[in-house]
GROMACS .gro file of N, CA and C in nm:
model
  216
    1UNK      N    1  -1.964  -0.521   0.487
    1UNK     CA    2  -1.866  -0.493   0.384
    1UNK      C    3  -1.791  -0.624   0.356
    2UNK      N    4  -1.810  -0.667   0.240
    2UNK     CA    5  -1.698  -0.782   0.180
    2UNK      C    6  -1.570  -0.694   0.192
    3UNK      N    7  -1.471  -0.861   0.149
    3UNK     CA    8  -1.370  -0.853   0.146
    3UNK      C    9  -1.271  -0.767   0.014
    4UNK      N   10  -1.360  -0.815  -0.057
    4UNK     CA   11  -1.314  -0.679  -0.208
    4UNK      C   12  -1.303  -0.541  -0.152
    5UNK      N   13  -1.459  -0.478  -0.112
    5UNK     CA   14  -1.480  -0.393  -0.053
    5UNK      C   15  -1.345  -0.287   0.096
    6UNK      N   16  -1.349  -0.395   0.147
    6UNK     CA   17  -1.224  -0.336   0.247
    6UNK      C   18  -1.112  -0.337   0.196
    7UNK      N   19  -1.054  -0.421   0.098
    7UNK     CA   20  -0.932  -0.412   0.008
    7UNK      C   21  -0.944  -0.301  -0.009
    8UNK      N   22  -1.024  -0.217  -0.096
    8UNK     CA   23  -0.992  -0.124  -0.200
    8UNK      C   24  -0.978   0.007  -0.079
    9UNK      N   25  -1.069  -0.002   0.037
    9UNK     CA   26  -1.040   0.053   0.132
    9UNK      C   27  -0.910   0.121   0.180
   10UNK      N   28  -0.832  -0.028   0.202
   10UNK     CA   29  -0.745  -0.029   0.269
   10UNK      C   30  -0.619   0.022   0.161
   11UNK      N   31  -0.643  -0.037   0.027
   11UNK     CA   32  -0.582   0.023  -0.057
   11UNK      C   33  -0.546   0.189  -0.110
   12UNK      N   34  -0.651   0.281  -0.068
   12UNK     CA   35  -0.705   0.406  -0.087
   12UNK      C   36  -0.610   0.444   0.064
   13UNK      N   37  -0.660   0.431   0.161
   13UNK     CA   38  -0.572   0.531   0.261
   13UNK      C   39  -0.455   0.447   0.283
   14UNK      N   40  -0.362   0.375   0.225
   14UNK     CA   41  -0.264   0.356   0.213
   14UNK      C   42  -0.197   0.448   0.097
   15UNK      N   43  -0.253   0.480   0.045
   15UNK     CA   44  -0.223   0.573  -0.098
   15UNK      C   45  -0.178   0.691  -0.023
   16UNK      N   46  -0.286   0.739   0.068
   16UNK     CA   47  -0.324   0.870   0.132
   16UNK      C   48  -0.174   0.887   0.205
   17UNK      N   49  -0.168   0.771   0.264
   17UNK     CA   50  -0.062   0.781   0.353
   17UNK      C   51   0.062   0.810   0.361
   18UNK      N   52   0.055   0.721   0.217
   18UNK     CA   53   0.221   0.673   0.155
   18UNK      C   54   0.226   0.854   0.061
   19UNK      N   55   0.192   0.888  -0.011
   19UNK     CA   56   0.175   1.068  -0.081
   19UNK      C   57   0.211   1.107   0.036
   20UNK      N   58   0.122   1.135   0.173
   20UNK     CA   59   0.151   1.218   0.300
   20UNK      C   60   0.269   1.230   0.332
   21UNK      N   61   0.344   1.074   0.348
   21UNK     CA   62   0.429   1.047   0.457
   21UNK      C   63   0.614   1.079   0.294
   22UNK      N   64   0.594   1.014   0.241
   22UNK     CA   65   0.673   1.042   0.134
   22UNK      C   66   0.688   1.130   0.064
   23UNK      N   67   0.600   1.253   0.121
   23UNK     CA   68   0.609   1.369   0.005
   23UNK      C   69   0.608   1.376  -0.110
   24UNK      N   70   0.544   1.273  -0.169
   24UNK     CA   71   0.522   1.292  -0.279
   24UNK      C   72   0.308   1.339  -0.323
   25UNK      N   73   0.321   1.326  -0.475
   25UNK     CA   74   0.185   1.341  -0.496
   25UNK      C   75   0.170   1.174  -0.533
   26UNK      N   76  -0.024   1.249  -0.537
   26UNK     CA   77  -0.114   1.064  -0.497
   26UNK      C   78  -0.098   1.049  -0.651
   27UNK      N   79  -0.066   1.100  -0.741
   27UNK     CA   80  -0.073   0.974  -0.920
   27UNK      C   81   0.100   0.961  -0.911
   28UNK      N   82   0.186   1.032  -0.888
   28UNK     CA   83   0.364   0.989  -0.839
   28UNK      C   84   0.335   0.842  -0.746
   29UNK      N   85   0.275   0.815  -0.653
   29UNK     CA   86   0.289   0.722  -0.529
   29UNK      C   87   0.135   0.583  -0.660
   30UNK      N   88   0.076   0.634  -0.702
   30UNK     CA   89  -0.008   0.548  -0.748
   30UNK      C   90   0.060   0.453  -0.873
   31UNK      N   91   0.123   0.573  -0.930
   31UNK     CA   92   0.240   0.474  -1.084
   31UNK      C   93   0.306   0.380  -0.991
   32UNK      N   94   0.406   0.436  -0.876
   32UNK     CA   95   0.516   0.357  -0.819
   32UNK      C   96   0.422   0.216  -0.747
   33UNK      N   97   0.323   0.237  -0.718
   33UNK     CA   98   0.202   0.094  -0.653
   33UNK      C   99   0.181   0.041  -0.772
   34UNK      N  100   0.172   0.066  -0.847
   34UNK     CA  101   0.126   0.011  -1.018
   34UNK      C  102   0.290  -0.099  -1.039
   35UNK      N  103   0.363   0.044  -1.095
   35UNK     CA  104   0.506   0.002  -1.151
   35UNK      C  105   0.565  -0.159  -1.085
   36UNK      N  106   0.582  -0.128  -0.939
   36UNK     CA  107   0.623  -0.218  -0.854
   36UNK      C  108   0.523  -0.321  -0.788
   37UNK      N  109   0.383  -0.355  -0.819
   37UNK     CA  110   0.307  -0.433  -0.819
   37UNK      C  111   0.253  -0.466  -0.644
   38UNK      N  112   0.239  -0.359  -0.602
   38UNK     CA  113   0.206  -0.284  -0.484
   38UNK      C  114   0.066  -0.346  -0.468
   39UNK      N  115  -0.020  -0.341  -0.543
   39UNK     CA  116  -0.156  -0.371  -0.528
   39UNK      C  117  -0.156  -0.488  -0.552
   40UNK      N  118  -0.134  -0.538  -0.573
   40UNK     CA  119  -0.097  -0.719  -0.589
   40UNK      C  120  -0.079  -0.771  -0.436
   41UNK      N  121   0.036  -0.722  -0.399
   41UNK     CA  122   0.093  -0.703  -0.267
   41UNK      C  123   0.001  -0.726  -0.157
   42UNK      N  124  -0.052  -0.616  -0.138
   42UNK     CA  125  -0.156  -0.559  -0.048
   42UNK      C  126  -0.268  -0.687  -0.069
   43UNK      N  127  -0.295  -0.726  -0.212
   43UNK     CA  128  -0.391  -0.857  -0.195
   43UNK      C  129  -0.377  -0.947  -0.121
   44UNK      N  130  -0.245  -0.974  -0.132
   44UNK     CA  131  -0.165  -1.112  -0.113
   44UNK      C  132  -0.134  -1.101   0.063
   45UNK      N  133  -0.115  -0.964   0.121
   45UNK     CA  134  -0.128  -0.935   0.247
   45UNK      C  135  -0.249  -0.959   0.367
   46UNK      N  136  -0.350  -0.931   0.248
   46UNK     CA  137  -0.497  -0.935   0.321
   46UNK      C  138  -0.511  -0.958   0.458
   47UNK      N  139  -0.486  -1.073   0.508
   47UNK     CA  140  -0.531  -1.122   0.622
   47UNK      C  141  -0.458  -1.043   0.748
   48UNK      N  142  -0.324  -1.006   0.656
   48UNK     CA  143  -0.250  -0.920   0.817
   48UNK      C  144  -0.307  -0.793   0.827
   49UNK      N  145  -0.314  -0.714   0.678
   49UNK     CA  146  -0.343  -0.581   0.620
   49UNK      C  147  -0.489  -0.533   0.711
   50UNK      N  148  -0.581  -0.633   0.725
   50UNK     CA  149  -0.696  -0.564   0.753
   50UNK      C  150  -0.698  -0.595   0.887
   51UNK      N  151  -0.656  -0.667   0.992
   51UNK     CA  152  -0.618  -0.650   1.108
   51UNK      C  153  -0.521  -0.601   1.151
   52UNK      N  154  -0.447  -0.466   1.079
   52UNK     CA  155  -0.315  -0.400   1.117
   52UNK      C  156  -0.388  -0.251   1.130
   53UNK      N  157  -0.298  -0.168   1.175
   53UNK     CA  158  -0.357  -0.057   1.160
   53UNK      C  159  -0.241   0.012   0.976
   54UNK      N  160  -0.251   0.144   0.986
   54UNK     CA  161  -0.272   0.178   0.834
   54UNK      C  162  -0.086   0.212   0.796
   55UNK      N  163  -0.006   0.241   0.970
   55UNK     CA  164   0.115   0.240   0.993
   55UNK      C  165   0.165   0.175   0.952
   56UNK      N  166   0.160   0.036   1.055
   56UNK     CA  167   0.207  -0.114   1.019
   56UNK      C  168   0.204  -0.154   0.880
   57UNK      N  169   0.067  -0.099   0.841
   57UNK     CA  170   0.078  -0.156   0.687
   57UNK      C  171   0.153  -0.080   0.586
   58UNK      N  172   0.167   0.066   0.622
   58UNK     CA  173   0.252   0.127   0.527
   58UNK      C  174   0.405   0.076   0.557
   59UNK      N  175   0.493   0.047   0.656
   59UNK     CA  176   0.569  -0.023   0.692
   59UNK      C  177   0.635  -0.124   0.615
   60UNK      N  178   0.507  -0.199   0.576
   60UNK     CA  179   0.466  -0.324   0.548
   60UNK      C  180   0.497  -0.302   0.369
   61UNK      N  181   0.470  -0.238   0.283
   61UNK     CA  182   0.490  -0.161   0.187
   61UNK      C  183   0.607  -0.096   0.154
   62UNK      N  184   0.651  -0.032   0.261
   62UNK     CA  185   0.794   0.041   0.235
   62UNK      C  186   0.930  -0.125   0.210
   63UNK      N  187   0.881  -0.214   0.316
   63UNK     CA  188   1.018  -0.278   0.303
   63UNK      C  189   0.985  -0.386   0.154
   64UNK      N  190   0.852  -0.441   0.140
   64UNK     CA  191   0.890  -0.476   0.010
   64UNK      C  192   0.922  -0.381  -0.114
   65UNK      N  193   0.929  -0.249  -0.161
   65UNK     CA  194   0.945  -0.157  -0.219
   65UNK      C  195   1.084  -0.161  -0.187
   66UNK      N  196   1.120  -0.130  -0.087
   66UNK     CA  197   1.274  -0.160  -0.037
   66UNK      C  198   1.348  -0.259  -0.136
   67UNK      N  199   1.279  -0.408  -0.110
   67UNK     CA  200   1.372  -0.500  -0.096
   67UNK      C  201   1.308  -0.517  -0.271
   68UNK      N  202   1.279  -0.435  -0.327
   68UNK     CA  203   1.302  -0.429  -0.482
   68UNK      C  204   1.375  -0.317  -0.555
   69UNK      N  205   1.489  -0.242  -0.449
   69UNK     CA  206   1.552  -0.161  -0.489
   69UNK      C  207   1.488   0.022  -0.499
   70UNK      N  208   1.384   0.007  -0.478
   70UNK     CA  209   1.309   0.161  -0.452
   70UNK      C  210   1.388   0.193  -0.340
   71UNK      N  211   1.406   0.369  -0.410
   71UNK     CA  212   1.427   0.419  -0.270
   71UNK      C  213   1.332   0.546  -0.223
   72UNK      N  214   1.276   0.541  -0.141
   72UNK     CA  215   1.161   0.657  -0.091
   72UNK      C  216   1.236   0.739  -0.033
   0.00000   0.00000   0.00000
Protein backbone atom coordinates (compact mmCIF):
# COMPACT_ATOMS: atom_id res chain seq x y z
CA UNK A 1 0.00 0.00 0.00
CA UNK A 2 1.37 3.53 -0.99
CA UNK A 3 1.34 6.39 0.81
CA UNK A 4 -1.87 8.05 -0.88
CA UNK A 5 -3.43 4.81 -0.22
CA UNK A 6 -2.98 4.77 3.73
CA UNK A 7 -3.84 8.53 3.84
CA UNK A 8 -7.21 8.07 2.67
CA UNK A 9 -7.21 5.15 5.10
CA UNK A 10 -6.32 6.86 7.84
CA UNK A 11 -8.50 9.64 6.78
CA UNK A 12 -11.81 7.35 6.66
CA UNK A 13 -11.55 5.87 10.29
CA UNK A 14 -10.71 9.08 11.61
CA UNK A 15 -14.07 10.22 10.22
CA UNK A 16 -15.50 7.00 11.87
CA UNK A 17 -14.13 8.04 14.97
CA UNK A 18 -14.50 11.62 15.22
CA UNK A 19 -18.96 10.99 14.20
CA UNK A 20 -18.54 8.09 17.07
CA UNK A 21 -16.76 9.93 19.63
CA UNK A 22 -18.54 13.50 19.00
CA UNK A 23 -21.90 12.42 18.44
CA UNK A 24 -22.36 13.68 15.69
CA UNK A 25 -23.24 12.25 12.02
CA UNK A 26 -20.35 11.21 9.34
CA UNK A 27 -21.52 14.23 6.43
CA UNK A 28 -21.96 16.88 9.98
CA UNK A 29 -18.11 15.71 11.00
CA UNK A 30 -17.10 15.49 7.05
CA UNK A 31 -18.33 19.45 6.18
CA UNK A 32 -16.54 20.46 9.62
CA UNK A 33 -12.99 18.33 8.04
CA UNK A 34 -13.78 20.15 4.77
CA UNK A 35 -14.89 23.68 6.38
CA UNK A 36 -11.80 23.78 8.71
CA UNK A 37 -9.26 22.17 6.32
CA UNK A 38 -8.91 18.98 8.35
CA UNK A 39 -7.79 16.95 5.40
CA UNK A 40 -5.09 19.14 4.53
CA UNK A 41 -4.08 18.66 8.10
CA UNK A 42 -3.99 15.06 8.31
CA UNK A 43 -1.66 15.39 4.99
CA UNK A 44 0.60 17.61 6.47
CA UNK A 45 0.60 15.16 9.66
CA UNK A 46 1.51 12.08 7.70
CA UNK A 47 4.55 10.92 9.13
CA UNK A 48 3.22 11.05 12.87
CA UNK A 49 -0.50 10.09 11.68
CA UNK A 50 0.48 6.72 10.28
CA UNK A 51 2.71 5.67 13.08
CA UNK A 52 0.08 6.80 15.79
CA UNK A 53 -2.68 4.85 16.63
CA UNK A 54 -6.34 6.31 15.47
CA UNK A 55 -6.77 7.98 19.34
CA UNK A 56 -3.67 9.94 19.29
CA UNK A 57 -4.59 11.02 16.00
CA UNK A 58 -8.07 12.02 16.73
CA UNK A 59 -6.50 14.02 19.65
CA UNK A 60 -4.34 15.30 17.23
CA UNK A 61 -7.42 16.80 15.25
CA UNK A 62 -9.45 17.92 18.12
CA UNK A 63 -6.68 20.47 19.33
CA UNK A 64 -6.06 21.98 15.94
CA UNK A 65 -9.98 22.34 15.47
CA UNK A 66 -9.64 23.73 18.95
CA UNK A 67 -7.07 26.15 18.38
CA UNK A 68 -9.31 27.49 15.38
CA UNK A 69 -12.09 28.26 17.65
CA UNK A 70 -14.38 24.96 17.05
CA UNK A 71 -16.02 23.76 19.73
CA UNK A 72 -16.91 19.87 19.77
Amino acid sequence: MDRKDEMILIQVRLLRLAAKTWHKEMPEVAKLFSQFNVYDFMQDMYEEFHVQGDSANLNEVETFLKSQGVQL
